[in-house]
mmCIF file of C-alpha atoms in Angstrom:
data_model
loop_
_atom_site.group_PDB
_atom_site.id
_atom_site.type_symbol
_atom_site.label_atom_id
_atom_site.label_comp_id
_atom_site.label_asym_id
_atom_site.label_seq_id
_atom_site.Cartn_x
_atom_site.Cartn_y
_atom_site.Cartn_z
ATOM 1 C CA MET A 112 120.355 67.781 50.244
ATOM 2 C CA ASP A 113 117.587 68.020 52.819
ATOM 3 C CA SER A 114 113.890 68.573 52.165
ATOM 4 C CA LYS A 115 114.032 72.316 52.912
ATOM 5 C CA GLN A 116 116.692 72.893 50.251
ATOM 6 C CA VAL A 117 114.649 70.887 47.726
ATOM 7 C CA GLN A 118 111.568 72.983 48.518
ATOM 8 C CA ALA A 119 113.569 76.166 47.957
ATOM 9 C CA ILE A 120 114.943 75.078 44.558
ATOM 10 C CA ALA A 121 111.858 73.344 43.127
ATOM 11 C CA PRO A 122 109.605 76.447 42.822
ATOM 12 C CA ALA A 123 112.259 78.326 40.842
ATOM 13 C CA ARG A 124 112.684 75.423 38.432
ATOM 14 C CA TRP A 125 108.910 75.051 38.106
ATOM 15 C CA GLU A 126 108.460 78.731 37.265
ATOM 16 C CA ALA A 127 111.251 78.535 34.681
ATOM 17 C CA ARG A 128 109.522 75.609 32.990
ATOM 18 C CA ARG A 129 106.181 77.442 33.032
ATOM 19 C CA TRP A 130 107.840 80.603 31.623
ATOM 20 C CA TRP A 131 108.821 78.760 28.432
ATOM 21 C CA SER A 132 105.772 76.509 28.238
ATOM 22 C CA GLY A 133 103.807 79.130 26.288
ATOM 23 C CA ILE A 134 106.305 79.069 23.410
ATOM 24 C CA GLY A 135 106.046 76.079 21.116
ATOM 25 C CA ALA A 136 106.791 75.117 17.520
ATOM 26 C CA ALA A 137 103.725 77.021 16.275
ATOM 27 C CA GLU A 138 104.905 80.285 17.847
ATOM 28 C CA VAL A 139 108.444 79.871 16.484
ATOM 29 C CA MET A 140 107.062 79.214 12.995
ATOM 30 C CA LEU A 141 104.947 82.355 13.176
ATOM 31 C CA LEU A 142 107.963 84.473 14.112
ATOM 32 C CA LEU A 143 109.847 83.027 11.123
ATOM 33 C CA VAL A 144 106.883 83.894 8.918
ATOM 34 C CA ALA A 145 106.937 87.467 10.226
ATOM 35 C CA ALA A 146 110.653 87.685 9.402
ATOM 36 C CA VAL A 147 110.138 86.336 5.875
ATOM 37 C CA TRP A 148 107.193 88.613 5.187
ATOM 38 C CA GLY A 149 109.124 91.570 6.547
ATOM 39 C CA GLY A 150 111.498 91.237 3.595
ATOM 40 C CA SER A 151 108.787 90.738 0.985
ATOM 41 C CA TYR A 152 107.707 94.350 0.537
ATOM 42 C CA ALA A 153 110.723 95.466 -1.494
ATOM 43 C CA VAL A 154 110.687 92.291 -3.611
ATOM 44 C CA ALA A 155 106.968 92.544 -4.376
ATOM 45 C CA LYS A 156 107.256 96.256 -5.155
ATOM 46 C CA GLN A 157 109.993 95.599 -7.720
ATOM 47 C CA ALA A 158 107.972 92.774 -9.279
ATOM 48 C CA THR A 159 104.783 94.835 -9.622
ATOM 49 C CA GLN A 160 106.773 97.524 -11.403
ATOM 50 C CA GLN A 161 107.448 94.965 -14.151
ATOM 51 C CA LEU A 162 104.042 93.249 -14.262
ATOM 52 C CA PRO A 163 100.458 94.434 -13.577
ATOM 53 C CA VAL A 164 99.256 93.756 -10.044
ATOM 54 C CA MET A 165 96.577 91.154 -10.781
ATOM 55 C CA GLU A 166 98.794 89.303 -13.261
ATOM 56 C CA PHE A 167 101.568 89.318 -10.671
ATOM 57 C CA ILE A 168 99.211 87.776 -8.070
ATOM 58 C CA ALA A 169 97.986 85.178 -10.580
ATOM 59 C CA LEU A 170 101.560 84.209 -11.526
ATOM 60 C CA ARG A 171 102.771 84.068 -7.939
ATOM 61 C CA PHE A 172 99.993 81.813 -6.701
ATOM 62 C CA GLY A 173 99.792 79.813 -9.918
ATOM 63 C CA LEU A 174 103.437 78.844 -9.440
ATOM 64 C CA THR A 175 102.712 78.084 -5.794
ATOM 65 C CA PHE A 176 99.861 75.780 -6.811
ATOM 66 C CA VAL A 177 102.135 73.921 -9.250
ATOM 67 C CA VAL A 178 104.803 73.489 -6.557
ATOM 68 C CA LEU A 179 102.188 72.115 -4.149
ATOM 69 C CA LEU A 180 100.429 69.735 -6.558
ATOM 70 C CA PRO A 181 101.740 66.623 -4.709
ATOM 71 C CA ALA A 182 100.123 67.951 -1.526
ATOM 72 C CA LEU A 183 96.642 67.616 -3.078
ATOM 73 C CA ARG A 184 96.601 63.829 -2.635
ATOM 74 C CA PRO A 185 94.575 63.950 0.638
ATOM 75 C CA LEU A 186 91.737 65.601 -1.313
ATOM 76 C CA PHE A 187 91.021 62.380 -3.192
ATOM 77 C CA ASN A 188 88.850 60.798 -0.540
ATOM 78 C CA ALA A 189 85.214 60.691 0.447
ATOM 79 C CA GLN A 190 85.338 64.207 1.909
ATOM 80 C CA TRP A 191 86.955 65.996 -1.042
ATOM 81 C CA HIS A 192 83.970 68.312 -1.509
ATOM 82 C CA GLN A 193 84.240 69.473 2.091
ATOM 83 C CA GLY A 194 87.943 70.176 1.704
ATOM 84 C CA LEU A 195 87.365 72.154 -1.472
ATOM 85 C CA ALA A 196 84.629 74.194 0.194
ATOM 86 C CA VAL A 197 86.856 75.147 3.125
ATOM 87 C CA GLY A 198 89.872 75.848 0.921
ATOM 88 C CA GLY A 199 87.761 77.845 -1.512
ATOM 89 C CA LEU A 200 86.291 80.031 1.212
ATOM 90 C CA LEU A 201 89.678 80.722 2.807
ATOM 91 C CA GLY A 202 91.281 81.215 -0.603
ATOM 92 C CA ALA A 203 88.703 83.826 -1.591
ATOM 93 C CA ASN A 204 89.317 85.680 1.660
ATOM 94 C CA LEU A 205 93.075 85.528 1.092
ATOM 95 C CA LEU A 206 92.694 86.856 -2.459
ATOM 96 C CA ALA A 207 90.729 89.817 -1.117
ATOM 97 C CA ILE A 208 93.520 90.488 1.401
ATOM 98 C CA PHE A 209 96.224 90.471 -1.267
ATOM 99 C CA VAL A 210 94.243 92.680 -3.634
ATOM 100 C CA CYS A 211 93.677 95.257 -0.877
ATOM 101 C CA GLU A 212 97.291 95.078 0.299
ATOM 102 C CA THR A 213 98.861 95.313 -3.143
ATOM 103 C CA PHE A 214 96.772 98.226 -4.354
ATOM 104 C CA GLY A 215 96.883 99.846 -0.906
ATOM 105 C CA VAL A 216 100.687 99.904 -0.808
ATOM 106 C CA SER A 217 100.724 101.516 -4.256
ATOM 107 C CA LEU A 218 98.511 104.364 -3.000
ATOM 108 C CA THR A 219 100.137 105.123 0.354
ATOM 109 C CA THR A 220 103.584 105.233 1.934
ATOM 110 C CA ALA A 221 105.370 102.090 3.037
ATOM 111 C CA SER A 222 105.450 103.303 6.651
ATOM 112 C CA ASN A 223 101.704 103.929 6.693
ATOM 113 C CA ALA A 224 101.122 100.514 5.112
ATOM 114 C CA ALA A 225 103.230 98.778 7.769
ATOM 115 C CA PHE A 226 101.314 100.490 10.564
ATOM 116 C CA LEU A 227 97.852 99.992 9.117
ATOM 117 C CA ILE A 228 98.274 96.298 8.256
ATOM 118 C CA SER A 229 99.484 95.785 11.830
ATOM 119 C CA LEU A 230 96.076 96.952 13.021
ATOM 120 C CA CYS A 231 95.173 93.309 12.417
ATOM 121 C CA VAL A 232 96.730 92.741 15.848
ATOM 122 C CA ALA A 233 94.327 95.144 17.512
ATOM 123 C CA LEU A 234 91.304 94.006 15.484
ATOM 124 C CA THR A 235 91.677 90.246 15.965
ATOM 125 C CA PRO A 236 90.474 90.047 19.603
ATOM 126 C CA PHE A 237 87.261 91.804 18.593
ATOM 127 C CA VAL A 238 86.789 89.669 15.460
ATOM 128 C CA GLU A 239 87.473 86.579 17.592
ATOM 129 C CA TRP A 240 84.799 87.717 20.027
ATOM 130 C CA TRP A 241 82.381 88.372 17.149
ATOM 131 C CA LEU A 242 82.952 85.206 15.080
ATOM 132 C CA LEU A 243 83.908 82.644 17.711
ATOM 133 C CA GLY A 244 82.000 83.982 20.686
ATOM 134 C CA GLN A 245 85.128 83.754 22.822
ATOM 135 C CA ARG A 246 85.984 86.861 24.768
ATOM 136 C CA PRO A 247 89.798 87.040 24.950
ATOM 137 C CA ALA A 248 91.552 87.572 28.251
ATOM 138 C CA ARG A 249 91.935 91.164 29.390
ATOM 139 C CA ARG A 250 95.695 91.135 28.821
ATOM 140 C CA ILE A 251 95.114 90.273 25.123
ATOM 141 C CA PHE A 252 93.327 93.604 24.688
ATOM 142 C CA TRP A 253 96.137 95.443 26.489
ATOM 143 C CA ALA A 254 98.782 93.670 24.410
ATOM 144 C CA ALA A 255 96.873 94.396 21.189
ATOM 145 C CA GLY A 256 96.706 98.081 22.046
ATOM 146 C CA LEU A 257 100.390 98.100 22.936
ATOM 147 C CA SER A 258 101.245 96.470 19.610
ATOM 148 C CA ALA A 259 99.164 98.978 17.651
ATOM 149 C CA VAL A 260 100.854 101.910 19.418
ATOM 150 C CA GLY A 261 104.240 100.352 18.718
ATOM 151 C CA ALA A 262 103.415 99.910 15.034
ATOM 152 C CA ALA A 263 102.402 103.574 14.818
ATOM 153 C CA MET A 264 105.699 104.641 16.388
ATOM 154 C CA LEU A 265 107.660 102.319 14.111
ATOM 155 C CA SER A 266 106.098 103.669 10.933
ATOM 156 C CA ALA A 267 106.402 107.395 11.643
ATOM 157 C CA THR A 268 109.042 109.730 13.022
ATOM 158 C CA SER A 269 106.222 111.585 14.786
ATOM 159 C CA PRO A 270 102.434 111.195 15.131
ATOM 160 C CA ALA A 271 101.931 114.052 12.667
ATOM 161 C CA ASN A 272 103.351 111.931 9.846
ATOM 162 C CA ILE A 273 100.374 109.542 9.805
ATOM 163 C CA ALA A 274 97.915 110.523 7.069
ATOM 164 C CA VAL A 275 94.666 108.997 5.831
ATOM 165 C CA GLY A 276 93.822 108.388 2.176
ATOM 166 C CA TRP A 277 92.386 105.792 -0.208
ATOM 167 C CA GLY A 278 95.481 103.634 0.143
ATOM 168 C CA ASP A 279 95.190 103.833 3.925
ATOM 169 C CA ALA A 280 91.553 102.759 3.734
ATOM 170 C CA LEU A 281 92.497 99.704 1.661
ATOM 171 C CA MET A 282 95.193 98.758 4.180
ATOM 172 C CA VAL A 283 92.693 99.026 7.048
ATOM 173 C CA LEU A 284 90.323 96.750 5.116
ATOM 174 C CA ALA A 285 93.197 94.312 4.519
ATOM 175 C CA ALA A 286 93.994 94.333 8.241
ATOM 176 C CA PHE A 287 90.370 93.548 9.065
ATOM 177 C CA LEU A 288 90.310 90.728 6.493
ATOM 178 C CA ARG A 289 93.519 89.312 7.976
ATOM 179 C CA ALA A 290 91.842 89.171 11.372
ATOM 180 C CA VAL A 291 88.819 87.456 9.816
ATOM 181 C CA MET A 292 91.142 85.013 8.053
ATOM 182 C CA VAL A 293 92.822 83.938 11.282
ATOM 183 C CA CYS A 294 89.486 83.429 13.037
ATOM 184 C CA MET A 295 87.918 81.606 10.084
ATOM 185 C CA THR A 296 90.882 79.230 9.863
ATOM 186 C CA ARG A 297 90.455 78.456 13.541
ATOM 187 C CA ARG A 298 86.677 78.028 13.236
ATOM 188 C CA LEU A 299 86.847 75.776 10.170
ATOM 189 C CA ALA A 300 89.674 73.631 11.545
ATOM 190 C CA GLY A 301 87.161 71.133 12.931
ATOM 191 C CA HIS A 302 85.221 70.875 9.658
ATOM 192 C CA HIS A 303 87.945 69.229 7.587
ATOM 193 C CA THR A 304 90.810 66.775 7.927
ATOM 194 C CA MET A 305 93.145 68.357 5.380
ATOM 195 C CA PRO A 306 96.813 68.799 6.285
ATOM 196 C CA ALA A 307 98.006 72.411 6.416
ATOM 197 C CA LEU A 308 100.016 72.011 3.204
ATOM 198 C CA THR A 309 96.969 70.680 1.317
ATOM 199 C CA LEU A 310 94.896 73.622 2.504
ATOM 200 C CA THR A 311 97.641 75.982 1.320
ATOM 201 C CA ALA A 312 97.608 74.313 -2.123
ATOM 202 C CA VAL A 313 93.822 74.707 -2.469
ATOM 203 C CA GLN A 314 93.999 78.334 -1.361
ATOM 204 C CA SER A 315 96.750 79.027 -3.898
ATOM 205 C CA GLY A 316 94.721 77.514 -6.729
ATOM 206 C CA VAL A 317 91.657 79.573 -5.817
ATOM 207 C CA MET A 318 93.743 82.752 -5.630
ATOM 208 C CA ALA A 319 95.467 82.122 -8.960
ATOM 209 C CA LEU A 320 92.174 81.469 -10.770
ATOM 210 C CA GLY A 321 90.462 84.415 -9.086
ATOM 211 C CA ALA A 322 93.253 86.872 -9.871
ATOM 212 C CA MET A 323 93.443 85.622 -13.477
ATOM 213 C CA ALA A 324 89.693 86.056 -13.955
ATOM 214 C CA ILE A 325 89.716 89.575 -12.486
ATOM 215 C CA SER A 326 92.696 90.562 -14.633
ATOM 216 C CA LEU A 327 91.149 89.229 -17.854
ATOM 217 C CA VAL A 328 87.834 90.974 -17.198
ATOM 218 C CA ALA A 329 89.475 94.278 -16.246
ATOM 219 C CA SER A 330 91.810 94.279 -19.273
ATOM 220 C CA ASN A 331 89.294 92.905 -21.824
ATOM 221 C CA GLY A 332 91.295 89.716 -22.284
ATOM 222 C CA ALA A 333 94.735 91.296 -22.526
ATOM 223 C CA TRP A 334 97.624 89.440 -20.882
ATOM 224 C CA HIS A 335 101.314 90.271 -20.565
ATOM 225 C CA MET A 336 104.269 87.912 -20.721
ATOM 226 C CA PRO A 337 106.337 88.049 -17.525
ATOM 227 C CA PRO A 338 109.781 89.647 -17.859
ATOM 228 C CA ALA A 339 112.776 87.400 -18.517
ATOM 229 C CA THR A 340 115.141 89.230 -16.136
ATOM 230 C CA ALA A 341 117.002 87.210 -13.501
ATOM 231 C CA SER A 342 116.073 89.676 -10.741
ATOM 232 C CA PHE A 343 112.358 89.197 -11.416
ATOM 233 C CA TRP A 344 112.539 85.400 -11.244
ATOM 234 C CA TRP A 345 114.813 85.336 -8.198
ATOM 235 C CA GLY A 346 112.315 87.617 -6.496
ATOM 236 C CA MET A 347 109.437 85.393 -7.620
ATOM 237 C CA ALA A 348 111.226 82.329 -6.224
ATOM 238 C CA TYR A 349 111.598 84.109 -2.863
ATOM 239 C CA LEU A 350 107.923 85.095 -2.835
ATOM 240 C CA VAL A 351 106.664 81.651 -3.907
ATOM 241 C CA LEU A 352 108.857 79.357 -1.823
ATOM 242 C CA LEU A 353 109.350 81.376 1.351
ATOM 243 C CA CYS A 354 106.648 84.047 1.502
ATOM 244 C CA THR A 355 103.862 81.812 0.187
ATOM 245 C CA VAL A 356 104.551 78.061 0.472
ATOM 246 C CA PHE A 357 106.353 78.160 3.806
ATOM 247 C CA ALA A 358 104.535 81.174 5.256
ATOM 248 C CA PHE A 359 100.969 80.071 4.506
ATOM 249 C CA PHE A 360 101.671 76.501 5.523
ATOM 250 C CA ALA A 361 103.094 77.754 8.830
ATOM 251 C CA GLN A 362 100.170 80.119 9.375
ATOM 252 C CA ASN A 363 97.561 77.441 8.606
ATOM 253 C CA HIS A 364 99.439 74.983 10.836
ATOM 254 C CA ALA A 365 99.694 77.444 13.735
ATOM 255 C CA ALA A 366 96.195 78.908 13.406
ATOM 256 C CA SER A 367 94.633 75.529 14.187
ATOM 257 C CA ARG A 368 96.881 75.048 17.231
ATOM 258 C CA SER A 369 96.956 78.493 18.814
ATOM 259 C CA SER A 370 94.409 81.191 19.608
ATOM 260 C CA PRO A 371 93.656 83.752 16.854
ATOM 261 C CA SER A 372 94.746 86.647 19.088
ATOM 262 C CA ARG A 373 98.086 84.999 19.805
ATOM 263 C CA VAL A 374 98.634 84.290 16.101
ATOM 264 C CA SER A 375 97.957 87.901 15.137
ATOM 265 C CA LEU A 376 100.100 89.334 17.908
ATOM 266 C CA LEU A 377 103.063 87.232 16.835
ATOM 267 C CA MET A 378 102.476 88.164 13.204
ATOM 268 C CA GLY A 379 102.357 91.771 14.407
ATOM 269 C CA SER A 380 106.140 91.637 14.797
ATOM 270 C CA GLU A 381 106.379 91.735 10.993
ATOM 271 C CA PRO A 382 107.028 95.543 10.880
ATOM 272 C CA VAL A 383 110.034 95.080 13.188
ATOM 273 C CA PHE A 384 111.620 92.558 10.834
ATOM 274 C CA GLY A 385 110.709 94.785 7.910
ATOM 275 C CA ALA A 386 112.527 97.707 9.538
ATOM 276 C CA LEU A 387 115.622 95.610 10.263
ATOM 277 C CA ILE A 388 115.777 94.367 6.660
ATOM 278 C CA ALA A 389 115.197 97.887 5.323
ATOM 279 C CA VAL A 390 118.031 99.289 7.450
ATOM 280 C CA TYR A 391 120.635 96.574 6.968
ATOM 281 C CA GLY A 392 119.595 95.375 3.514
ATOM 282 C CA PHE A 393 118.482 98.537 1.709
ATOM 283 C CA GLY A 394 120.214 101.322 3.637
ATOM 284 C CA GLU A 395 117.075 102.993 4.995
ATOM 285 C CA THR A 396 117.079 104.793 8.337
ATOM 286 C CA VAL A 397 114.752 104.339 11.313
ATOM 287 C CA GLY A 398 114.817 106.918 14.099
ATOM 288 C CA VAL A 399 114.719 106.451 17.853
ATOM 289 C CA TRP A 400 110.923 106.855 17.799
ATOM 290 C CA GLY A 401 110.622 103.977 15.354
ATOM 291 C CA TRP A 402 112.950 101.619 17.228
ATOM 292 C CA ALA A 403 111.051 102.314 20.452
ATOM 293 C CA GLY A 404 107.842 101.317 18.670
ATOM 294 C CA GLY A 405 109.487 98.133 17.421
ATOM 295 C CA LEU A 406 110.428 97.178 20.966
ATOM 296 C CA LEU A 407 106.809 97.702 22.046
ATOM 297 C CA ILE A 408 105.627 95.286 19.343
ATOM 298 C CA VAL A 409 108.168 92.659 20.373
ATOM 299 C CA ALA A 410 107.229 93.115 24.035
ATOM 300 C CA ALA A 411 103.529 92.666 23.234
ATOM 301 C CA ALA A 412 104.219 89.555 21.146
ATOM 302 C CA TRP A 413 106.279 87.926 23.892
ATOM 303 C CA TRP A 414 103.802 88.952 26.560
ATOM 304 C CA VAL A 415 100.948 87.128 24.860
ATOM 305 C CA THR A 416 102.983 83.907 24.483
ATOM 306 C CA MET A 417 103.492 83.640 28.213
ATOM 307 C CA PRO A 418 101.064 81.445 30.199
ATOM 308 C CA GLN A 419 98.170 83.443 31.616
ATOM 309 C CA LYS A 420 98.834 82.259 35.131
ATOM 310 C CA LEU A 421 101.104 79.834 36.859
ATOM 311 C CA GLU A 422 99.684 76.484 37.704
ATOM 312 C CA ALA A 423 99.723 75.366 41.282
ATOM 313 C CA ARG A 424 103.212 74.330 42.273
ATOM 314 C CA PRO A 425 103.572 70.651 43.150
ATOM 315 C CA ARG A 426 104.216 69.982 46.768
ATOM 316 C CA ILE A 427 107.332 68.074 47.685
ATOM 317 C CA PRO A 428 106.908 66.007 50.788
#
């Protein structure tokens, strides 16, 4: 093969390598998290019908903390106080997100909830700009807008179906807090040396204690025993092991290795997975308008994982 043929083939191979270079283990983990969380809505809804919301949150994250107790070993060093401070701050933020989400879903429709929580995708570039002082690339704003439009189409058969109420307001607040969470995790990554699993354990402990305290105060000390049904505990196992242990570990791991906007855009594919699980797992129907919106979300998520621009091609003598 002469030099001219090599020069003709090399650029194509170089572009192919650059095309996939934006997708790494962190991005794959985030897509798996979106898939797992997409199936959590029905499970959590069934569980909260059998146990009060705050007690459900306390039980879920208390079990998660117990499962992750071995991961707390890195805390027992000279910087334990710093690790607890970071984990406590992020855990408090995460508790606020779950309180807003759980009560918000109970006060609005599932489709509205899926759309409004996905506003995290559109809000993150602005929160990143505000908290980190890093103005995202122009295409991040375009992709965020595209994802938000897609989420709106996915959650409604027509624009007229989107309504605003107290539940909607709580979901918007949860979306904003999610964006803050991603940016805070990124900002605090350099202030501690905790592994992602240790950070998840600390967050879970803070959430369990916080939810328990709120529940006891709100109910004047009353507490309910969790149901003994197999469906409840199978659902709890799914929520603890997959939706919490794996998902939060993956998110903490990826948030310190990828930009906040990219993390949120990939997590913005969650409504698509939720729709697929609802259709094939629970017999729900999604119209053409909704599937078109899902494709927009997927397109935006893939767009943001691609390298911003191709590096200079190496010259072959």
